[in-house]
Coordinates of C-alpha atoms and ligand atoms in Angstrom, one line a residue:
X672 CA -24.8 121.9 83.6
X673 CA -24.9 120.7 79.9
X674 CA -25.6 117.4 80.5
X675 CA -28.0 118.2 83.3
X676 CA -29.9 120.4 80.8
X677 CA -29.9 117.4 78.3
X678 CA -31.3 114.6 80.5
X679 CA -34.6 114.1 79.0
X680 CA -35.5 112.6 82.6
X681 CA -35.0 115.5 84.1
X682 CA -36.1 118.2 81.6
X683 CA -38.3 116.0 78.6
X684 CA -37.2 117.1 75.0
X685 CA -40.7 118.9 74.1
X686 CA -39.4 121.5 77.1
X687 CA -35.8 121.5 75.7
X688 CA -37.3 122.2 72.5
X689 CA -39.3 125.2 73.5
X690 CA -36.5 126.4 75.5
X691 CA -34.6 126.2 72.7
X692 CA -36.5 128.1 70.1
X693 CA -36.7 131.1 73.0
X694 CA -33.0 131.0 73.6
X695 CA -32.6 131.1 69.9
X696 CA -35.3 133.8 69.2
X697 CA -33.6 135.8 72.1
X698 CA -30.0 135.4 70.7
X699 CA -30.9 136.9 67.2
X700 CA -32.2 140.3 69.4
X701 CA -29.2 140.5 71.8
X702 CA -31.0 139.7 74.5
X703 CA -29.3 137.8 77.1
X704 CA -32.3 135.2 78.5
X705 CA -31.9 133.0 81.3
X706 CA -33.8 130.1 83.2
X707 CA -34.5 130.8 86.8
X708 CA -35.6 130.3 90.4
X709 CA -37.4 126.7 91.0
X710 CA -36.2 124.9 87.8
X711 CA -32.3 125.7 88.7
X712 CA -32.5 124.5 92.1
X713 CA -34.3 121.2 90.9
X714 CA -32.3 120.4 87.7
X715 CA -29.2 120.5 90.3
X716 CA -30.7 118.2 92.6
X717 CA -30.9 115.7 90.0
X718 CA -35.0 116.0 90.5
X719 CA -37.2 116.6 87.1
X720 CA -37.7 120.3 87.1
X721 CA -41.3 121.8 86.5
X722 CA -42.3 125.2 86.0
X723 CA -39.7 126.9 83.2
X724 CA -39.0 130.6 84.8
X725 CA -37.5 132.6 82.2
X726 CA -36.0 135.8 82.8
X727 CA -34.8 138.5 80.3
X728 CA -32.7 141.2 80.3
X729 CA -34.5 143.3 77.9
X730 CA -38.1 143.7 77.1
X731 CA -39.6 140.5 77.7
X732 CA -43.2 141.8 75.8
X733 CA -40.9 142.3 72.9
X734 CA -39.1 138.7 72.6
X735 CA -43.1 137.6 73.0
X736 CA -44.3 139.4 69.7
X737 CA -41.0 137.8 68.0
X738 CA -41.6 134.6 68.7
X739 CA -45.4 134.8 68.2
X740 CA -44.7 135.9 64.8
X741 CA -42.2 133.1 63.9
X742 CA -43.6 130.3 65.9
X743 CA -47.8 131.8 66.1
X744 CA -49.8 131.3 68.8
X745 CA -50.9 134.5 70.8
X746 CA -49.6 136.8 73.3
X747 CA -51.2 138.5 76.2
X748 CA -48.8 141.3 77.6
X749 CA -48.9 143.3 81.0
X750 CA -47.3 146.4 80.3
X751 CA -47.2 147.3 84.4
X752 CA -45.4 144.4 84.7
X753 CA -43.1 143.7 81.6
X754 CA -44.0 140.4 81.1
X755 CA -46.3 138.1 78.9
X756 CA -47.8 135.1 78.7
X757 CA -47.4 133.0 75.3
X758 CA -49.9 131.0 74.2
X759 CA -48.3 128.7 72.2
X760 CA -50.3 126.3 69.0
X761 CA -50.3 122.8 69.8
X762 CA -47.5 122.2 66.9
X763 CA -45.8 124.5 68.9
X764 CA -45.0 123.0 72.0
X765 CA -47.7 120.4 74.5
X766 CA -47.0 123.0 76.9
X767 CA -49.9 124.8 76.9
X768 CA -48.7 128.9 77.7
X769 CA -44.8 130.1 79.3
X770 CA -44.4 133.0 80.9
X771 CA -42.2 135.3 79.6
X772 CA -40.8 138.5 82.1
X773 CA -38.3 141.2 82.4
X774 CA -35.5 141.0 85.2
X775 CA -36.6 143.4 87.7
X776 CA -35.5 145.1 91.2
X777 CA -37.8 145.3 94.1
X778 CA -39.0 147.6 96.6
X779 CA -40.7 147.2 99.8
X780 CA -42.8 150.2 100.8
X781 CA -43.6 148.8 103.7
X782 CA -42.9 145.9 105.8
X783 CA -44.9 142.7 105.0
X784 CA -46.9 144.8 101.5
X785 CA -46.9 143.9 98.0
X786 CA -43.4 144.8 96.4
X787 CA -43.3 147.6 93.5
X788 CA -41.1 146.6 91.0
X789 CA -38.9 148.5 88.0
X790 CA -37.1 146.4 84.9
X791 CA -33.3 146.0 85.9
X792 CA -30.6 143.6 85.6
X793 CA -30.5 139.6 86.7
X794 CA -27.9 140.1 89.0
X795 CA -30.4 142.3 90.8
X796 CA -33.4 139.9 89.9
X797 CA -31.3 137.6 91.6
X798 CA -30.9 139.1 94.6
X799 CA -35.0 139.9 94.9
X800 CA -35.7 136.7 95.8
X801 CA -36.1 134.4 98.9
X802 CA -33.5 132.0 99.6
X803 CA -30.1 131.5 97.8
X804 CA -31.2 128.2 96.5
X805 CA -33.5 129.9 94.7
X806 CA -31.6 132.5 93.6
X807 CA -29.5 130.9 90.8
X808 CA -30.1 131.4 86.7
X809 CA -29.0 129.2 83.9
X810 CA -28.1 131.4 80.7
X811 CA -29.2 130.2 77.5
X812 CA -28.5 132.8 74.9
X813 CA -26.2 131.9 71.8
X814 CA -23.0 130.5 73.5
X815 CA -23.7 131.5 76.6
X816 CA -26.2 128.6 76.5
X817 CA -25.6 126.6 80.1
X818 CA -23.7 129.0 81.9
X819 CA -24.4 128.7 85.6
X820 CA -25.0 132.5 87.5
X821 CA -24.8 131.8 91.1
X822 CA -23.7 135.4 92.9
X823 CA -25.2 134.2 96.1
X824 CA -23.6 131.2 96.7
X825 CA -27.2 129.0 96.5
X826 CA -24.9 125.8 94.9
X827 CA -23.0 125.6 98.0
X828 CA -26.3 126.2 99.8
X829 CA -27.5 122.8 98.2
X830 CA -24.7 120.8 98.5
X831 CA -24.9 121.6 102.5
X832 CA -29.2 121.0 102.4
X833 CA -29.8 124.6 103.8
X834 CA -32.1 126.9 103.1
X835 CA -30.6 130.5 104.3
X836 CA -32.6 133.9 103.0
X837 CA -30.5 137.1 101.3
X838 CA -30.6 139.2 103.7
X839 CA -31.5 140.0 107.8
X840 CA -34.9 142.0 106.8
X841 CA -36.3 139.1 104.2
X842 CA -38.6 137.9 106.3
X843 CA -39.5 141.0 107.8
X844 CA -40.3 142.0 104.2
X845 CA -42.3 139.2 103.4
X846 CA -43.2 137.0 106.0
X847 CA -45.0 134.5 103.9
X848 CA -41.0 133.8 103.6
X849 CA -41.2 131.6 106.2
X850 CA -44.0 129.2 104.7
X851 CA -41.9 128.6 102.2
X852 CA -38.7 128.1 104.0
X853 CA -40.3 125.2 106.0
X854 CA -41.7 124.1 102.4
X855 CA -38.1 123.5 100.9
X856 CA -36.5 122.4 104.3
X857 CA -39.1 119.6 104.7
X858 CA -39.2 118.7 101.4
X859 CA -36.0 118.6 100.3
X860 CA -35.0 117.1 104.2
X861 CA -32.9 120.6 104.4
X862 CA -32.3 122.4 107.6
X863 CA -32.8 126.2 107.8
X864 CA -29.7 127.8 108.6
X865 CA -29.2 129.1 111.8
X866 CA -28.4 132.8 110.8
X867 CA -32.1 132.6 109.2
X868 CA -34.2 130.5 111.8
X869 CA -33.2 133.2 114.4
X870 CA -34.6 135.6 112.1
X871 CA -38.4 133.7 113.0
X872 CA -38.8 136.1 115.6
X873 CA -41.7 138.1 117.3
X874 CA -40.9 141.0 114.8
X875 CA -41.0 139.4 111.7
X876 CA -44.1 136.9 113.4
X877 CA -46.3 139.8 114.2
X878 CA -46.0 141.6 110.3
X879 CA -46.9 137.7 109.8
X880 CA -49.9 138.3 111.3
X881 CA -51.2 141.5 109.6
X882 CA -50.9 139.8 106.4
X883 CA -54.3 139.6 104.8
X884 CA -56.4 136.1 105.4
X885 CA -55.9 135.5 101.7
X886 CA -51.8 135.7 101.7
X887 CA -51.8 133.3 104.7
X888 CA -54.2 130.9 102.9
X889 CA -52.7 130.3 99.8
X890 CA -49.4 129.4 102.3
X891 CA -51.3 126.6 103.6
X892 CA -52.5 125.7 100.5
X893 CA -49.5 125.0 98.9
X894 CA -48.8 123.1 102.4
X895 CA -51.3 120.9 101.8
X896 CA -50.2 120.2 98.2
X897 CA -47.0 118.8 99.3
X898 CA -46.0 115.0 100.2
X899 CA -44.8 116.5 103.7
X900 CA -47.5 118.5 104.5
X901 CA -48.2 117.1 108.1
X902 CA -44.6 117.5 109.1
X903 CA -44.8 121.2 107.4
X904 CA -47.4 121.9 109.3
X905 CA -45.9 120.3 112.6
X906 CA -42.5 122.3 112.0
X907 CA -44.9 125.9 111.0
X908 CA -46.5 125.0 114.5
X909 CA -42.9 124.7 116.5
X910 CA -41.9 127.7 114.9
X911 CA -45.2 129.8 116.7
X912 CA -46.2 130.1 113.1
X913 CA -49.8 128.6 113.6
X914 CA -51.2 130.1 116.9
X915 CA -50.1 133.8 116.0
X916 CA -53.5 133.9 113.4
X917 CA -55.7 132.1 115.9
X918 CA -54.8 130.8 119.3
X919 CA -57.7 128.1 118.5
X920 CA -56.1 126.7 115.3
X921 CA -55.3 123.2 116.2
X922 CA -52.4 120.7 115.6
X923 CA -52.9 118.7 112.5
X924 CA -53.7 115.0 114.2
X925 CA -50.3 112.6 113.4
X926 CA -52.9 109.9 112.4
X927 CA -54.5 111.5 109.8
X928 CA -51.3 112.1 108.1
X929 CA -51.5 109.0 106.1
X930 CA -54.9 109.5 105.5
X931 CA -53.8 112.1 102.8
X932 CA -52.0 110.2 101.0
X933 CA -55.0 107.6 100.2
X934 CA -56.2 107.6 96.9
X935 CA -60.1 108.4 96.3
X936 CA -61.5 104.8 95.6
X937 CA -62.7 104.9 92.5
X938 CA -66.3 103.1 93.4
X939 CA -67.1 106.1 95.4
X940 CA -67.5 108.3 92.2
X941 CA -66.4 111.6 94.3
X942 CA -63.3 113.8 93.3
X943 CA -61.1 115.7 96.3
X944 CA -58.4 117.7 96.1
X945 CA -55.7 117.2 98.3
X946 CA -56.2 120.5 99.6
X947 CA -59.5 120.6 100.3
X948 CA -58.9 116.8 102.3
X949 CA -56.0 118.6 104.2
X950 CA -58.2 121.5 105.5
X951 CA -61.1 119.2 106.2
X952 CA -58.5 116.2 108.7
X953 CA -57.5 119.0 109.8
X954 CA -60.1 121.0 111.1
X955 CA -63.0 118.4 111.0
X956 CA -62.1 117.7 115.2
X957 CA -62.8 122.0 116.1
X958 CA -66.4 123.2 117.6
X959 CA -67.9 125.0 115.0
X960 CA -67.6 128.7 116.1
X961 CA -63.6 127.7 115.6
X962 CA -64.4 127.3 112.1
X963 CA -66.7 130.1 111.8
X964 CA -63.9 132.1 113.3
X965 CA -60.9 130.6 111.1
X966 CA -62.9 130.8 107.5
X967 CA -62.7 134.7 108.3
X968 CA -59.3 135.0 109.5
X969 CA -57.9 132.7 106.4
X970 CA -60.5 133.7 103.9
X971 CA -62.0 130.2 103.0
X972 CA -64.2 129.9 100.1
X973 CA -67.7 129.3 101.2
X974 CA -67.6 125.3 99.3
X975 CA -64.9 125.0 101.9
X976 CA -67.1 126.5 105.1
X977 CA -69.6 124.6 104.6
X978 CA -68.1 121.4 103.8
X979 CA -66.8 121.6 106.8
X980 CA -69.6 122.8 109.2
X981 CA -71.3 120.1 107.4
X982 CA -68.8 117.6 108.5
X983 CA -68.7 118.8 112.0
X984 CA -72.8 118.7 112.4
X985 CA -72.6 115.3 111.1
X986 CA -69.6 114.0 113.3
X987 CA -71.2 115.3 116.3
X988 CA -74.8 113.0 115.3
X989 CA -72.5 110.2 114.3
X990 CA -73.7 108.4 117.8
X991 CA -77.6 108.7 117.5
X992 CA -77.4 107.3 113.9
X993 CA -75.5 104.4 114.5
X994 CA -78.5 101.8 113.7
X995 CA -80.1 104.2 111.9
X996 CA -82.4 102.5 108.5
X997 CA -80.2 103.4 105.5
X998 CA -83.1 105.5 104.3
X999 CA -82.2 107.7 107.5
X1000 CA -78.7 107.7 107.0
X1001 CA -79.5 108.8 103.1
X1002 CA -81.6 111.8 103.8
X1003 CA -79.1 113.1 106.6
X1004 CA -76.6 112.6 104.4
X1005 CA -78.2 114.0 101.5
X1006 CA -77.6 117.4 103.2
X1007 CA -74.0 117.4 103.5
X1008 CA -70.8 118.0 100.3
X1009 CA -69.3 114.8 99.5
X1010 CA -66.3 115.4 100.5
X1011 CA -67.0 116.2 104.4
X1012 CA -69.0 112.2 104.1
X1013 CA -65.4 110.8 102.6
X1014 CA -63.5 112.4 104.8
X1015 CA -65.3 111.8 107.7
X1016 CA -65.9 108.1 106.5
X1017 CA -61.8 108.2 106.2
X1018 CA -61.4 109.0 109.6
X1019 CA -64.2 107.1 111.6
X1020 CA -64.5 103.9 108.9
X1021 CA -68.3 103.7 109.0
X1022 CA -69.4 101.8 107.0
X1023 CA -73.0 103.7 106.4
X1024 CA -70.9 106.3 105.1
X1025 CA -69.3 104.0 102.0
X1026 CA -72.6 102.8 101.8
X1027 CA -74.1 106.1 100.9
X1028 CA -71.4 107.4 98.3
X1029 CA -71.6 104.0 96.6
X1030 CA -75.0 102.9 96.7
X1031 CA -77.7 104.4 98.2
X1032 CA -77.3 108.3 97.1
X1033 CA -78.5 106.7 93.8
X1034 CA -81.3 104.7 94.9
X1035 CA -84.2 106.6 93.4
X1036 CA -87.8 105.3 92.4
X1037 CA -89.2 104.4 89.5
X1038 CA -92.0 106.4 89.6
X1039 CA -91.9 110.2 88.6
X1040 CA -93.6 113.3 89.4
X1041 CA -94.7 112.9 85.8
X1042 CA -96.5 109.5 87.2
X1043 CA -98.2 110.7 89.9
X1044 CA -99.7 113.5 87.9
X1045 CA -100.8 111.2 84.9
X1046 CA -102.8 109.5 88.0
X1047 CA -104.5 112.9 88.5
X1048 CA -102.5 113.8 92.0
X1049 CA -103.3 117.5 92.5
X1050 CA -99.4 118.5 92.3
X1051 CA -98.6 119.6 96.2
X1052 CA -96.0 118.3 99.0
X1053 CA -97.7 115.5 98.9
X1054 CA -95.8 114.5 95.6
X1055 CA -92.3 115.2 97.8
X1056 CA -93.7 112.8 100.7
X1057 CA -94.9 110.1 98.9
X1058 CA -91.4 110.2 96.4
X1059 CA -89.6 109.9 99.4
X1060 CA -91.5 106.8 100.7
X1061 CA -91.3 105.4 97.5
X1062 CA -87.5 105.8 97.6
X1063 CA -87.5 104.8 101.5
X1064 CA -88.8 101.8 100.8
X1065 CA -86.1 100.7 98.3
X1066 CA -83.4 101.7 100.6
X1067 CA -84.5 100.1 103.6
X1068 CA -85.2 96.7 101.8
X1069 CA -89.4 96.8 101.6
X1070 CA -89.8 96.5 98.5
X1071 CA -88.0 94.6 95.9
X1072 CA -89.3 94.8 92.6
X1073 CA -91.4 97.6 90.1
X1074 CA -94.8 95.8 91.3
X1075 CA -93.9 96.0 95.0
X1076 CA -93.5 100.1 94.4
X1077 CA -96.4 100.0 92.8
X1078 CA -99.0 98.3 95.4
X1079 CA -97.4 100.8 98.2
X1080 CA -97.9 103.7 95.8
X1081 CA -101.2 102.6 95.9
X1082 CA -101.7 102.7 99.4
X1083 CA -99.6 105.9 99.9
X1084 CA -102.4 107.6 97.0
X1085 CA -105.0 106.2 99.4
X1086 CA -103.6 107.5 102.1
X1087 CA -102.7 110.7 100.8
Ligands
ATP1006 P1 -41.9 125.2 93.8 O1 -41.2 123.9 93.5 O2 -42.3 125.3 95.3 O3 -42.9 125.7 92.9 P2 -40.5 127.5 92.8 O4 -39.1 127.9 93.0 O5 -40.8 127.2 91.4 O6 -40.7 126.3 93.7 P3 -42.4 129.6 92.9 O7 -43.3 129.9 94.0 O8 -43.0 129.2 91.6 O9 -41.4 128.5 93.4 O10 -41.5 130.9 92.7 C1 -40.5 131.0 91.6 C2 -39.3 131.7 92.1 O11 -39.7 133.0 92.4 C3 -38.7 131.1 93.4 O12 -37.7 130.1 93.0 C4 -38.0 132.3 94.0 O13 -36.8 132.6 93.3 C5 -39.0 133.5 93.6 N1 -40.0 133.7 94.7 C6 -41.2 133.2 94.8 N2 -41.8 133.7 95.9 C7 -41.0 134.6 96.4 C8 -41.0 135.4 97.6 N3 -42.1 135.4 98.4 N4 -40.0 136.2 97.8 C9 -38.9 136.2 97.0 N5 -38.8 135.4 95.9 C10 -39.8 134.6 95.7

């Protein structure tokens, strides 16, 4: 565990720094302080670990104030909670803030609700949480530094590949268990142990589906911000998982998989999240009261609706503008988020659609409203119309030059 802990590929020396100066700080206040959850089970996989989950046995708002005042920075505290996020000086640390939180115990009111939760011990912090790869701490404290607390068996667990939950009523509890289940199996190539996967059942399925659209979406979010997500999403789909929100929801399409993984060409000048690509491949084939439906159930944000019903509108008039001018194509498009044109141009390859993000959304004209005003043009739509000829013009290859837009603008004043 030592060396594991001192592999600057695994854990870079900045982090083993700052872990180092809150072990210490933690030490001087008899306050045994562990790392937890996430970064155990990845540091013993070998894999570089990322988020540092420290745990205390004590009061965790305290151990902040201490090391504020010896190291500055700033601490914001939440008293309901015992914890507290450090906000660390750049000579501190790179990182930016670490969470800092009391080991608690957790109670369930109710299946599938938010737990309440009371300061305890780790050993009971330990057995809060999901799966028994997760439920692991590394002590740090004085010479207790690199001790290995593992009362649930979640080394073994690894060793084997198999992600197995605490307890019979953890999914029942907190379905949004089984999202992340099929995270850590996929990802890591794990299986879910038997005595678990028969606990994916219609009981645990339907509190599943009471959970509020929000709950559900941030799931799929995460989905979508993994490497595996199409076979997450394949395996969540096996497992009933999908069609108990919305009989409607469809299968993510195997050939978009791939499509995820492409990186945003720089030319196009457009930035997309993974996420938002996931949602949009996957949902870009449904009619549109299937999306109308689904943004309620799983709570989309509105930039997400209506990139979407954008992209299906579009899709569906893909045919008729085939040989469309480009100046069509450009106001069409004009009305529709970047990202439903990228990822609709990822999926169909039209070449219109590259065109657009690359070239012509910039295509303007030289003249101005300013212009057409200095000619004494009574300001009215007719400034919009002839602009937009102007522009037209450019895009579809009429005019070539500053003096070509200015003998049509001529005419178009004539006309006008
Ligand atoms: P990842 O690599 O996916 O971020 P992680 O382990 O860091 O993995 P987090 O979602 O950051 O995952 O959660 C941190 C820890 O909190 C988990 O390792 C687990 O011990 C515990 N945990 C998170 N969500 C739950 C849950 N729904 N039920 C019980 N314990 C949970």
């Amino acid at each position: 565990m030592l060396r594991l802990m001192r592999d600057p590929n695994l854990l870079p020396s900045e982090k083993q720094t700052l872990l180092s100066r809150i072990a210490g700080q933690a030490a001087s206040m008899n306050m045994p302080c562990y790392l937890v959850g996430g970064f155990v089970r990845d540091l013993l996989l070998g894999r570089p670990v990322n988020d540092l989950d420290i745990i205390v046995e004590g009061d965790a708002i305290q151990l902040g104030h201490a090391l504020v005042k010896k190291h500055g920075g700033k601490l914001t505290p939440h008293h309901k909670f015992h914890t507290a996020i450090w906000h660390m000086t750049p000579d501190t640390s790179a990182l930016r803030t670490i969470d800092l939180i009391t080991a608690r115990t957790e109670t369930y009111l109710r299946p599938g609700a938010l737990p309440t939760v009371k300061p305890s011990t780790i050993e009971d912090d330990l057995h809060r949480r999901d799966f028994t790869i997760n439920a692991m701490a590394i002590r740090m404290d004085g010479d207790h530094f690199g001790e290995l607390l593992d009362p649930l068996n979640g080394q073994a667990d690894l060793e084997k590949g198999v992600v197995r939950v605490l307890h019979p009523h953890s999914f029942i509890e907190d379905p949004t268990r089984i999202f992340r289940a099929v995270r850590y199996a996929e990802r890591y190539s794990f299986i879910l142990h038997p005595s678990s996967f028969i606990l994916i059942n219609p009981e645990s399925l339907a509190i599943l589906k009471s959970l509020s659209g929000e709950r559900i979406r941030h799931e799929f979010d995460l989905i979508f911000s993994e490497e595996r997500s199409f076979a997450m999403l394949l395996r969540l789909d096996e497992l009933g998982v999908c069609k108990i929100f919305d009989p409607s929801l469809p299968k993510f399409d195997q050939k978009y998989s791939a499509l995820l993984d492409s990186i945003t060409p720089a030319e196009l000048g457009i930035s997309i999240d993974r996420v938002m690509l996931g949602y949009l491949l996957w949902l870009m084939d449904s009619p549109s009261h299937v999306i109308e439906s689904l943004s309620g159930r799983l709570d989309f944000t509105s930039e997400l609706t209506k990139a979407l019903l954008a992209g299906v509108h579009l899709k569906n008039e893909m045919t008729s503008l085939k040989d469309a001018k480009p100046s069509t194509w450009t106001f069409r498009l004009e009305q529709v988020p970047l990202q439903a044109i990228y990822a609709l141009w990822l999926v169909s390859g039209e070449p219109a659609l590259k065109e657009f993000l690359t070239k012509w959304r910039h295509v303007k004209s030289h003249t101005t409203g300013d212009d057409l005003k200095a000619r004494g043009l009574p300001p009215g739509p007719s400034y919009k119309e002839i602009l937009n000829q102007l522009r037209a013009a450019w895009l579809d290859g009429e005019v070539h030059s500053i003096k070509d837009e200015l003998q049509l603008l001529e005419t178009l004043i004539v006309d006008s």
